[in-house]
Amino acid sequence: MEMGEVVLVGAGPGDPGLLTIRGLEELRRADVVLYDRLAPRELLNQVPSGVELVPVGKAPGRHSLSQDEINNLLVGYASQGLRVVRLKGGDPYVFGRGEEECLHVIARGLPCRVVPGVPSFVGAGAYGGIPLAGRGFASSFAVATGRLAAEKGDHVLDYSAMLRAVDQLVVLMGVGSLESILSQAEAARGPRHPAAVVMDATLPSQRILVGTVSSLRRASREGAVRPPAVLFVGRGVEWGERLWRTGAVSYY
Ligand code: SAH
């Protein structure tokens, strides 16, 4: 029997056209596809008919399968000699647990490869008119999770320290702790520093809220921010007036 393998494929942030050519090739050669909730559904049309499609989708606080169950499924299919594609939102190695899945597969003597994807914050920047780094406005940026703050309290990640160390801060999984993150941003940068939230980045439903760290706090209190969303704090936000943007923009 031919040896199976697992390929983690980054699906990009939502627009199906942002999948890489290599990723598309892998989908077309798959024997089975395990896909996340945030992976674009249209991409499944590229999978040959008859190939099993397994949703293992994660919604915040409601995992349809545990990480262990996903790991075991990957190994189970690959050890039957199948070519397993694991389609993940954004990039597998950006808060995607790709490393855990690959390690699990490799530890059982099976090969695992990774095809990178466009991370959500890169897509959000491009389709939202927010450059991440560049001359004159940001020599550096950091990407952090907001999830730890929601789970373990404010002290776990120090966003104001990050904003003193880098020019721009990008936060994923931050909707649940947005107010606390923005109050830390206010401590570091003052209330009028630019901030923006891009929701449903790169999708037809993309929506952007543009304002300041203090006005976005208000927006968040009013329930205007819905996941999936990327938060940007920094002067890259100011470019948006002049750059290409998709979807609705609300100013706060
Ligand atoms: N591996 C993914 C991140 C997974 S964590 C990546 O490379 O981007 C999930 C978080 O990603 C969400 O909470 C949200 O912050 C962000 N995200 C994913 N897709 C998004 C989208 N279309 N629009 C806005 N944020 C998105």
PDB file of C-alpha atoms and ligand atoms in Angstrom:
ATOM      1  CA  MET A   1       0.000   0.000   0.000  1.00  0.00           C
ATOM      2  CA  GLU A   2       1.182   3.482  -0.833  1.00  0.00           C
ATOM      3  CA  MET A   3       2.067   5.596   2.174  1.00  0.00           C
ATOM      4  CA  GLY A   4      -0.445   8.304   2.940  1.00  0.00           C
ATOM      5  CA  GLU A   5       0.400  11.839   3.888  1.00  0.00           C
ATOM      6  CA  VAL A   6      -1.088  14.943   5.412  1.00  0.00           C
ATOM      7  CA  VAL A   7      -0.846  18.354   3.750  1.00  0.00           C
ATOM      8  CA  LEU A   8      -1.872  21.393   5.747  1.00  0.00           C
ATOM      9  CA  VAL A   9      -3.134  23.970   3.270  1.00  0.00           C
ATOM     10  CA  GLY A  10      -3.619  27.605   4.195  1.00  0.00           C
ATOM     11  CA  ALA A  11      -6.886  28.676   2.556  1.00  0.00           C
ATOM     12  CA  GLY A  12      -6.396  32.403   3.060  1.00  0.00           C
ATOM     13  CA  PRO A  13      -8.781  34.760   4.841  1.00  0.00           C
ATOM     14  CA  GLY A  14     -12.035  34.316   2.913  1.00  0.00           C
ATOM     15  CA  ASP A  15     -11.871  35.387  -0.733  1.00  0.00           C
ATOM     16  CA  PRO A  16     -11.405  32.003  -2.444  1.00  0.00           C
ATOM     17  CA  GLY A  17      -9.172  33.655  -5.049  1.00  0.00           C
ATOM     18  CA  LEU A  18      -6.516  34.121  -2.394  1.00  0.00           C
ATOM     19  CA  LEU A  19      -5.653  30.419  -2.226  1.00  0.00           C
ATOM     20  CA  THR A  20      -2.178  29.719  -3.625  1.00  0.00           C
ATOM     21  CA  ILE A  21      -1.702  27.714  -6.824  1.00  0.00           C
ATOM     22  CA  ARG A  22       0.102  25.052  -4.814  1.00  0.00           C
ATOM     23  CA  GLY A  23      -2.828  24.888  -2.406  1.00  0.00           C
ATOM     24  CA  LEU A  24      -5.219  24.434  -5.330  1.00  0.00           C
ATOM     25  CA  GLU A  25      -3.083  21.597  -6.727  1.00  0.00           C
ATOM     26  CA  GLU A  26      -3.211  19.858  -3.359  1.00  0.00           C
ATOM     27  CA  LEU A  27      -7.023  20.184  -3.189  1.00  0.00           C
ATOM     28  CA  ARG A  28      -7.354  18.683  -6.659  1.00  0.00           C
ATOM     29  CA  ARG A  29      -5.209  15.681  -5.707  1.00  0.00           C
ATOM     30  CA  ALA A  30      -6.797  15.058  -2.312  1.00  0.00           C
ATOM     31  CA  ASP A  31      -8.336  11.752  -1.261  1.00  0.00           C
ATOM     32  CA  VAL A  32     -10.021  13.341   1.756  1.00  0.00           C
ATOM     33  CA  VAL A  33     -10.363  16.956   2.927  1.00  0.00           C
ATOM     34  CA  LEU A  34     -10.790  18.097   6.515  1.00  0.00           C
ATOM     35  CA  TYR A  35     -11.807  21.745   6.607  1.00  0.00           C
ATOM     36  CA  ASP A  36     -12.241  24.514   9.168  1.00  0.00           C
ATOM     37  CA  ARG A  37     -15.228  26.765   9.584  1.00  0.00           C
ATOM     38  CA  LEU A  38     -13.225  29.818   8.486  1.00  0.00           C
ATOM     39  CA  ALA A  39     -11.914  28.182   5.311  1.00  0.00           C
ATOM     40  CA  PRO A  40     -13.796  29.483   2.217  1.00  0.00           C
ATOM     41  CA  ARG A  41     -16.535  27.004   1.349  1.00  0.00           C
ATOM     42  CA  GLU A  42     -16.234  27.671  -2.424  1.00  0.00           C
ATOM     43  CA  LEU A  43     -12.821  26.001  -2.393  1.00  0.00           C
ATOM     44  CA  LEU A  44     -14.479  22.669  -1.728  1.00  0.00           C
ATOM     45  CA  ASN A  45     -15.852  22.815  -5.299  1.00  0.00           C
ATOM     46  CA  GLN A  46     -12.276  22.278  -6.452  1.00  0.00           C
ATOM     47  CA  VAL A  47     -12.106  18.889  -4.789  1.00  0.00           C
ATOM     48  CA  PRO A  48     -12.802  15.959  -7.163  1.00  0.00           C
ATOM     49  CA  SER A  49     -16.292  14.537  -6.785  1.00  0.00           C
ATOM     50  CA  GLY A  50     -16.553  11.501  -4.557  1.00  0.00           C
ATOM     51  CA  VAL A  51     -13.786  12.734  -2.248  1.00  0.00           C
ATOM     52  CA  GLU A  52     -14.891  12.759   1.377  1.00  0.00           C
ATOM     53  CA  LEU A  53     -15.275  16.273   2.854  1.00  0.00           C
ATOM     54  CA  VAL A  54     -15.073  16.361   6.628  1.00  0.00           C
ATOM     55  CA  PRO A  55     -16.036  19.551   8.523  1.00  0.00           C
ATOM     56  CA  VAL A  56     -13.996  19.871  11.683  1.00  0.00           C
ATOM     57  CA  GLY A  57     -14.949  23.507  12.033  1.00  0.00           C
ATOM     58  CA  LYS A  58     -14.201  25.585  15.014  1.00  0.00           C
ATOM     59  CA  ALA A  59     -16.418  28.349  16.247  1.00  0.00           C
ATOM     60  CA  PRO A  60     -15.311  30.356  19.293  1.00  0.00           C
ATOM     61  CA  GLY A  61     -16.135  28.334  22.390  1.00  0.00           C
ATOM     62  CA  ARG A  62     -17.871  25.637  20.346  1.00  0.00           C
ATOM     63  CA  HIS A  63     -15.407  23.188  18.851  1.00  0.00           C
ATOM     64  CA  SER A  64     -17.239  20.602  16.829  1.00  0.00           C
ATOM     65  CA  LEU A  65     -14.253  18.288  17.299  1.00  0.00           C
ATOM     66  CA  SER A  66     -11.503  18.508  19.905  1.00  0.00           C
ATOM     67  CA  GLN A  67      -7.928  19.031  18.756  1.00  0.00           C
ATOM     68  CA  ASP A  68      -7.134  15.433  19.782  1.00  0.00           C
ATOM     69  CA  GLU A  69      -9.995  14.142  17.677  1.00  0.00           C
ATOM     70  CA  ILE A  70      -8.770  16.139  14.680  1.00  0.00           C
ATOM     71  CA  ASN A  71      -5.216  14.861  15.174  1.00  0.00           C
ATOM     72  CA  ASN A  72      -6.467  11.292  15.350  1.00  0.00           C
ATOM     73  CA  LEU A  73      -8.608  11.693  12.242  1.00  0.00           C
ATOM     74  CA  LEU A  74      -5.604  12.991  10.272  1.00  0.00           C
ATOM     75  CA  VAL A  75      -3.506  10.021  11.329  1.00  0.00           C
ATOM     76  CA  GLY A  76      -6.391   7.607  10.778  1.00  0.00           C
ATOM     77  CA  TYR A  77      -6.932   8.640   7.164  1.00  0.00           C
ATOM     78  CA  ALA A  78      -3.227   8.967   6.308  1.00  0.00           C
ATOM     79  CA  SER A  79      -2.435   5.529   7.708  1.00  0.00           C
ATOM     80  CA  GLN A  80      -4.989   4.071   5.268  1.00  0.00           C
ATOM     81  CA  GLY A  81      -2.665   5.333   2.531  1.00  0.00           C
ATOM     82  CA  LEU A  82      -4.775   8.394   1.749  1.00  0.00           C
ATOM     83  CA  ARG A  83      -3.591  11.833   0.730  1.00  0.00           C
ATOM     84  CA  VAL A  84      -5.188  14.001   3.402  1.00  0.00           C
ATOM     85  CA  VAL A  85      -5.630  17.730   2.862  1.00  0.00           C
ATOM     86  CA  ARG A  86      -6.255  19.736   5.987  1.00  0.00           C
ATOM     87  CA  LEU A  87      -7.703  23.071   4.823  1.00  0.00           C
ATOM     88  CA  LYS A  88      -7.247  25.826   7.368  1.00  0.00           C
ATOM     89  CA  GLY A  89      -8.275  29.478   7.470  1.00  0.00           C
ATOM     90  CA  GLY A  90      -5.499  31.978   6.777  1.00  0.00           C
ATOM     91  CA  ASP A  91      -2.064  30.455   7.301  1.00  0.00           C
ATOM     92  CA  PRO A  92      -1.632  27.162   9.190  1.00  0.00           C
ATOM     93  CA  TYR A  93       1.197  28.538  11.322  1.00  0.00           C
ATOM     94  CA  VAL A  94      -0.540  31.774  12.408  1.00  0.00           C
ATOM     95  CA  PHE A  95      -2.610  30.767  15.433  1.00  0.00           C
ATOM     96  CA  GLY A  96      -3.684  27.778  13.386  1.00  0.00           C
ATOM     97  CA  ARG A  97      -2.346  24.860  15.442  1.00  0.00           C
ATOM     98  CA  GLY A  98      -0.673  23.623  12.267  1.00  0.00           C
ATOM     99  CA  GLU A  99       2.468  22.825  14.230  1.00  0.00           C
ATOM    100  CA  GLU A 100       0.539  20.628  16.678  1.00  0.00           C
ATOM    101  CA  GLU A 101      -1.201  18.721  13.908  1.00  0.00           C
ATOM    102  CA  CYS A 102       1.980  18.189  11.893  1.00  0.00           C
ATOM    103  CA  LEU A 103       3.944  17.062  14.914  1.00  0.00           C
ATOM    104  CA  HIS A 104       1.256  14.554  15.806  1.00  0.00           C
ATOM    105  CA  VAL A 105       1.285  13.127  12.272  1.00  0.00           C
ATOM    106  CA  ILE A 106       5.093  13.002  12.044  1.00  0.00           C
ATOM    107  CA  ALA A 107       5.346  11.362  15.477  1.00  0.00           C
ATOM    108  CA  ARG A 108       3.320   8.475  14.059  1.00  0.00           C
ATOM    109  CA  GLY A 109       5.774   7.986  11.223  1.00  0.00           C
ATOM    110  CA  LEU A 110       3.707   9.695   8.516  1.00  0.00           C
ATOM    111  CA  PRO A 111       4.791  12.660   6.378  1.00  0.00           C
ATOM    112  CA  CYS A 112       3.243  16.089   6.861  1.00  0.00           C
ATOM    113  CA  ARG A 113       3.795  19.129   4.642  1.00  0.00           C
ATOM    114  CA  VAL A 114       2.566  22.712   4.931  1.00  0.00           C
ATOM    115  CA  VAL A 115       1.379  25.024   2.142  1.00  0.00           C
ATOM    116  CA  PRO A 116       1.268  28.596   3.447  1.00  0.00           C
ATOM    117  CA  GLY A 117      -1.799  30.802   3.116  1.00  0.00           C
ATOM    118  CA  VAL A 118      -2.482  34.534   3.209  1.00  0.00           C
ATOM    119  CA  PRO A 119      -2.971  35.315   6.906  1.00  0.00           C
ATOM    120  CA  SER A 120      -6.193  37.133   7.803  1.00  0.00           C
ATOM    121  CA  PHE A 121      -4.403  40.289   8.904  1.00  0.00           C
ATOM    122  CA  VAL A 122      -2.536  40.521   5.571  1.00  0.00           C
ATOM    123  CA  GLY A 123      -5.832  40.145   3.709  1.00  0.00           C
ATOM    124  CA  ALA A 124      -7.515  42.647   6.030  1.00  0.00           C
ATOM    125  CA  GLY A 125      -4.744  45.164   5.410  1.00  0.00           C
ATOM    126  CA  ALA A 126      -4.882  44.773   1.624  1.00  0.00           C
ATOM    127  CA  TYR A 127      -8.692  44.851   1.267  1.00  0.00           C
ATOM    128  CA  GLY A 128      -9.099  47.364   4.085  1.00  0.00           C
ATOM    129  CA  GLY A 129      -6.570  49.933   2.927  1.00  0.00           C
ATOM    130  CA  ILE A 130      -4.343  49.559   5.984  1.00  0.00           C
ATOM    131  CA  PRO A 131      -0.634  49.114   5.207  1.00  0.00           C
ATOM    132  CA  LEU A 132       1.146  47.104   7.883  1.00  0.00           C
ATOM    133  CA  ALA A 133       4.605  48.623   7.767  1.00  0.00           C
ATOM    134  CA  GLY A 134       6.406  51.155   5.670  1.00  0.00           C
ATOM    135  CA  ARG A 135       8.325  54.365   5.404  1.00  0.00           C
ATOM    136  CA  GLY A 136       7.334  57.158   7.736  1.00  0.00           C
ATOM    137  CA  PHE A 137       4.449  55.524   9.599  1.00  0.00           C
ATOM    138  CA  ALA A 138       5.484  52.102  10.897  1.00  0.00           C
ATOM    139  CA  SER A 139       8.944  50.579  10.991  1.00  0.00           C
ATOM    140  CA  SER A 140       7.657  47.570  12.866  1.00  0.00           C
ATOM    141  CA  PHE A 141       4.482  45.748  13.767  1.00  0.00           C
ATOM    142  CA  ALA A 142       3.448  42.969  16.114  1.00  0.00           C
ATOM    143  CA  VAL A 143       0.693  40.402  15.781  1.00  0.00           C
ATOM    144  CA  ALA A 144      -0.915  39.148  18.970  1.00  0.00           C
ATOM    145  CA  THR A 145      -3.858  37.069  20.086  1.00  0.00           C
ATOM    146  CA  GLY A 146      -6.674  38.563  22.145  1.00  0.00           C
ATOM    147  CA  ARG A 147      -7.842  35.167  23.299  1.00  0.00           C
ATOM    148  CA  LEU A 148      -5.474  34.793  26.253  1.00  0.00           C
ATOM    149  CA  ALA A 149      -6.778  38.013  27.759  1.00  0.00           C
ATOM    150  CA  ALA A 150     -10.333  36.708  27.482  1.00  0.00           C
ATOM    151  CA  GLU A 151      -9.438  33.369  29.053  1.00  0.00           C
ATOM    152  CA  LYS A 152      -6.903  34.245  31.716  1.00  0.00           C
ATOM    153  CA  GLY A 153      -7.316  37.916  32.553  1.00  0.00           C
ATOM    154  CA  ASP A 154      -5.649  41.106  31.460  1.00  0.00           C
ATOM    155  CA  HIS A 155      -2.209  40.409  32.841  1.00  0.00           C
ATOM    156  CA  VAL A 156      -1.276  37.636  30.410  1.00  0.00           C
ATOM    157  CA  LEU A 157      -0.386  39.776  27.407  1.00  0.00           C
ATOM    158  CA  ASP A 158       0.764  43.351  27.907  1.00  0.00           C
ATOM    159  CA  TYR A 159      -0.598  45.220  24.881  1.00  0.00           C
ATOM    160  CA  SER A 160       0.607  48.604  26.123  1.00  0.00           C
ATOM    161  CA  ALA A 161       4.138  47.252  26.404  1.00  0.00           C
ATOM    162  CA  MET A 162       3.820  45.937  22.831  1.00  0.00           C
ATOM    163  CA  LEU A 163       2.667  49.366  21.659  1.00  0.00           C
ATOM    164  CA  ARG A 164       5.686  50.934  23.273  1.00  0.00           C
ATOM    165  CA  ALA A 165       7.994  48.451  21.543  1.00  0.00           C
ATOM    166  CA  VAL A 166       6.514  48.414  18.016  1.00  0.00           C
ATOM    167  CA  ASP A 167       4.793  50.995  15.813  1.00  0.00           C
ATOM    168  CA  GLN A 168       1.657  49.074  14.915  1.00  0.00           C
ATOM    169  CA  LEU A 169      -0.231  46.352  16.714  1.00  0.00           C
ATOM    170  CA  VAL A 170      -2.477  43.782  15.070  1.00  0.00           C
ATOM    171  CA  VAL A 171      -4.760  41.635  17.222  1.00  0.00           C
ATOM    172  CA  LEU A 172      -6.549  38.464  16.100  1.00  0.00           C
ATOM    173  CA  MET A 173      -9.280  36.765  18.128  1.00  0.00           C
ATOM    174  CA  GLY A 174      -9.726  40.034  19.980  1.00  0.00           C
ATOM    175  CA  VAL A 175     -13.476  40.674  19.822  1.00  0.00           C
ATOM    176  CA  GLY A 176     -14.180  39.207  23.248  1.00  0.00           C
ATOM    177  CA  SER A 177     -11.545  41.333  24.946  1.00  0.00           C
ATOM    178  CA  LEU A 178     -11.586  44.403  22.705  1.00  0.00           C
ATOM    179  CA  GLU A 179     -12.364  46.911  25.426  1.00  0.00           C
ATOM    180  CA  SER A 180      -9.538  45.760  27.619  1.00  0.00           C
ATOM    181  CA  ILE A 181      -7.078  45.699  24.704  1.00  0.00           C
ATOM    182  CA  LEU A 182      -8.124  49.194  23.611  1.00  0.00           C
ATOM    183  CA  SER A 183      -7.850  50.593  27.126  1.00  0.00           C
ATOM    184  CA  GLN A 184      -4.295  49.277  27.242  1.00  0.00           C
ATOM    185  CA  ALA A 185      -3.715  50.860  23.835  1.00  0.00           C
ATOM    186  CA  GLU A 186      -5.039  54.137  25.194  1.00  0.00           C
ATOM    187  CA  ALA A 187      -2.585  53.969  28.091  1.00  0.00           C
ATOM    188  CA  ALA A 188       0.297  53.606  25.644  1.00  0.00           C
ATOM    189  CA  ARG A 189      -0.802  55.949  22.829  1.00  0.00           C
ATOM    190  CA  GLY A 190      -3.495  58.249  24.183  1.00  0.00           C
ATOM    191  CA  PRO A 191      -7.229  58.246  23.344  1.00  0.00           C
ATOM    192  CA  ARG A 192      -6.938  59.779  19.872  1.00  0.00           C
ATOM    193  CA  HIS A 193      -4.485  57.330  18.356  1.00  0.00           C
ATOM    194  CA  PRO A 194      -5.833  55.748  15.141  1.00  0.00           C
ATOM    195  CA  ALA A 195      -7.418  52.315  15.290  1.00  0.00           C
ATOM    196  CA  ALA A 196      -9.579  50.201  13.009  1.00  0.00           C
ATOM    197  CA  VAL A 197     -11.392  46.895  12.993  1.00  0.00           C
ATOM    198  CA  VAL A 198     -11.830  44.874   9.793  1.00  0.00           C
ATOM    199  CA  MET A 199     -14.633  42.294   9.988  1.00  0.00           C
ATOM    200  CA  ASP A 200     -15.141  39.494   7.433  1.00  0.00           C
ATOM    201  CA  ALA A 201     -11.944  40.618   5.747  1.00  0.00           C
ATOM    202  CA  THR A 202     -11.735  39.944   1.967  1.00  0.00           C
ATOM    203  CA  LEU A 203     -15.329  38.631   1.855  1.00  0.00           C
ATOM    204  CA  PRO A 204     -18.210  40.431   0.083  1.00  0.00           C
ATOM    205  CA  SER A 205     -19.542  41.156   3.584  1.00  0.00           C
ATOM    206  CA  GLN A 206     -16.343  42.939   4.670  1.00  0.00           C
ATOM    207  CA  ARG A 207     -17.010  45.878   7.020  1.00  0.00           C
ATOM    208  CA  ILE A 208     -14.522  48.311   8.518  1.00  0.00           C
ATOM    209  CA  LEU A 209     -14.853  50.495  11.579  1.00  0.00           C
ATOM    210  CA  VAL A 210     -12.388  53.367  11.572  1.00  0.00           C
ATOM    211  CA  GLY A 211     -11.730  55.637  14.510  1.00  0.00           C
ATOM    212  CA  THR A 212      -9.494  56.069  17.500  1.00  0.00           C
ATOM    213  CA  VAL A 213      -8.686  53.768  20.359  1.00  0.00           C
ATOM    214  CA  SER A 214     -11.288  55.533  22.482  1.00  0.00           C
ATOM    215  CA  SER A 215     -14.044  55.742  19.837  1.00  0.00           C
ATOM    216  CA  LEU A 216     -13.609  52.076  18.936  1.00  0.00           C
ATOM    217  CA  ARG A 217     -13.979  51.203  22.605  1.00  0.00           C
ATOM    218  CA  ARG A 218     -17.370  52.841  22.439  1.00  0.00           C
ATOM    219  CA  ALA A 219     -18.196  50.968  19.235  1.00  0.00           C
ATOM    220  CA  SER A 220     -17.256  47.752  20.951  1.00  0.00           C
ATOM    221  CA  ARG A 221     -19.447  48.541  23.973  1.00  0.00           C
ATOM    222  CA  GLU A 222     -22.327  49.218  21.588  1.00  0.00           C
ATOM    223  CA  GLY A 223     -21.884  45.768  20.081  1.00  0.00           C
ATOM    224  CA  ALA A 224     -20.730  47.018  16.676  1.00  0.00           C
ATOM    225  CA  VAL A 225     -17.833  44.568  16.449  1.00  0.00           C
ATOM    226  CA  ARG A 226     -18.527  40.991  15.394  1.00  0.00           C
ATOM    227  CA  PRO A 227     -16.094  38.156  14.783  1.00  0.00           C
ATOM    228  CA  PRO A 228     -14.166  37.273  12.750  1.00  0.00           C
ATOM    229  CA  ALA A 229     -12.339  40.565  13.041  1.00  0.00           C
ATOM    230  CA  VAL A 230      -8.821  41.956  12.990  1.00  0.00           C
ATOM    231  CA  LEU A 231      -7.908  44.967  15.121  1.00  0.00           C
ATOM    232  CA  PHE A 232      -5.277  47.434  13.953  1.00  0.00           C
ATOM    233  CA  VAL A 233      -3.783  50.086  16.224  1.00  0.00           C
ATOM    234  CA  GLY A 234      -1.369  52.472  14.552  1.00  0.00           C
ATOM    235  CA  ARG A 235      -0.863  55.074  11.895  1.00  0.00           C
ATOM    236  CA  GLY A 236      -1.272  52.672   8.981  1.00  0.00           C
ATOM    237  CA  VAL A 237      -5.009  53.210   9.599  1.00  0.00           C
ATOM    238  CA  GLU A 238      -4.694  56.825   8.392  1.00  0.00           C
ATOM    239  CA  TRP A 239      -3.825  55.718   4.857  1.00  0.00           C
ATOM    240  CA  GLY A 240      -7.251  54.217   4.307  1.00  0.00           C
ATOM    241  CA  GLU A 241      -8.796  57.508   3.257  1.00  0.00           C
ATOM    242  CA  ARG A 242      -6.752  57.409   0.080  1.00  0.00           C
ATOM    243  CA  LEU A 243      -6.359  53.703  -0.597  1.00  0.00           C
ATOM    244  CA  TRP A 244      -8.598  51.083  -2.179  1.00  0.00           C
ATOM    245  CA  ARG A 245     -11.074  49.549   0.232  1.00  0.00           C
ATOM    246  CA  THR A 246     -13.831  47.021  -0.193  1.00  0.00           C
ATOM    247  CA  GLY A 247     -17.152  46.876   1.629  1.00  0.00           C
ATOM    248  CA  ALA A 248     -18.794  49.266   4.040  1.00  0.00           C
ATOM    249  CA  VAL A 249     -16.791  51.722   6.127  1.00  0.00           C
ATOM    250  CA  SER A 250     -18.142  53.296   9.339  1.00  0.00           C
ATOM    251  CA  TYR A 251     -16.360  56.132  11.063  1.00  0.00           C
ATOM    252  CA  TYR A 252     -16.385  56.448  14.834  1.00  0.00           C
TER     253      TYR A 252
HETATM  254  N1  SAH B   1      -4.689  31.051  10.824  1.00  0.00           N
HETATM  255  C1  SAH B   1      -5.505  32.241  10.789  1.00  0.00           C
HETATM  256  C2  SAH B   1      -5.874  32.748  12.161  1.00  0.00           C
HETATM  257  C3  SAH B   1      -6.703  31.790  12.965  1.00  0.00           C
HETATM  258  S1  SAH B   1      -7.257  32.493  14.472  1.00  0.00           S
HETATM  259  C4  SAH B   1      -4.772  33.319   9.992  1.00  0.00           C
HETATM  260  O1  SAH B   1      -3.703  33.078   9.442  1.00  0.00           O
HETATM  261  O2  SAH B   1      -5.299  34.432   9.887  1.00  0.00           O
HETATM  262  C5  SAH B   1      -8.847  33.118  14.011  1.00  0.00           C
HETATM  263  C6  SAH B   1      -8.819  34.625  13.938  1.00  0.00           C
HETATM  264  O3  SAH B   1      -8.351  35.046  12.676  1.00  0.00           O
HETATM  265  C7  SAH B   1     -10.167  35.278  14.084  1.00  0.00           C
HETATM  266  O4  SAH B   1     -10.535  35.408  15.436  1.00  0.00           O
HETATM  267  C8  SAH B   1      -9.922  36.615  13.445  1.00  0.00           C
HETATM  268  O5  SAH B   1      -9.228  37.487  14.302  1.00  0.00           O
HETATM  269  C9  SAH B   1      -8.978  36.241  12.326  1.00  0.00           C
HETATM  270  N2  SAH B   1      -9.687  36.043  11.049  1.00  0.00           N
HETATM  271  C10 SAH B   1      -9.725  34.944  10.294  1.00  0.00           C
HETATM  272  N3  SAH B   1     -10.418  35.158   9.156  1.00  0.00           N
HETATM  273  C11 SAH B   1     -10.817  36.435   9.202  1.00  0.00           C
HETATM  274  C12 SAH B   1     -11.549  37.288   8.316  1.00  0.00           C
HETATM  275  N4  SAH B   1     -12.024  36.864   7.147  1.00  0.00           N
HETATM  276  N5  SAH B   1     -11.759  38.561   8.694  1.00  0.00           N
HETATM  277  C13 SAH B   1     -11.288  39.035   9.845  1.00  0.00           C
HETATM  278  N6  SAH B   1     -10.578  38.288  10.713  1.00  0.00           N
HETATM  279  C14 SAH B   1     -10.348  37.009  10.393  1.00  0.00           C
END
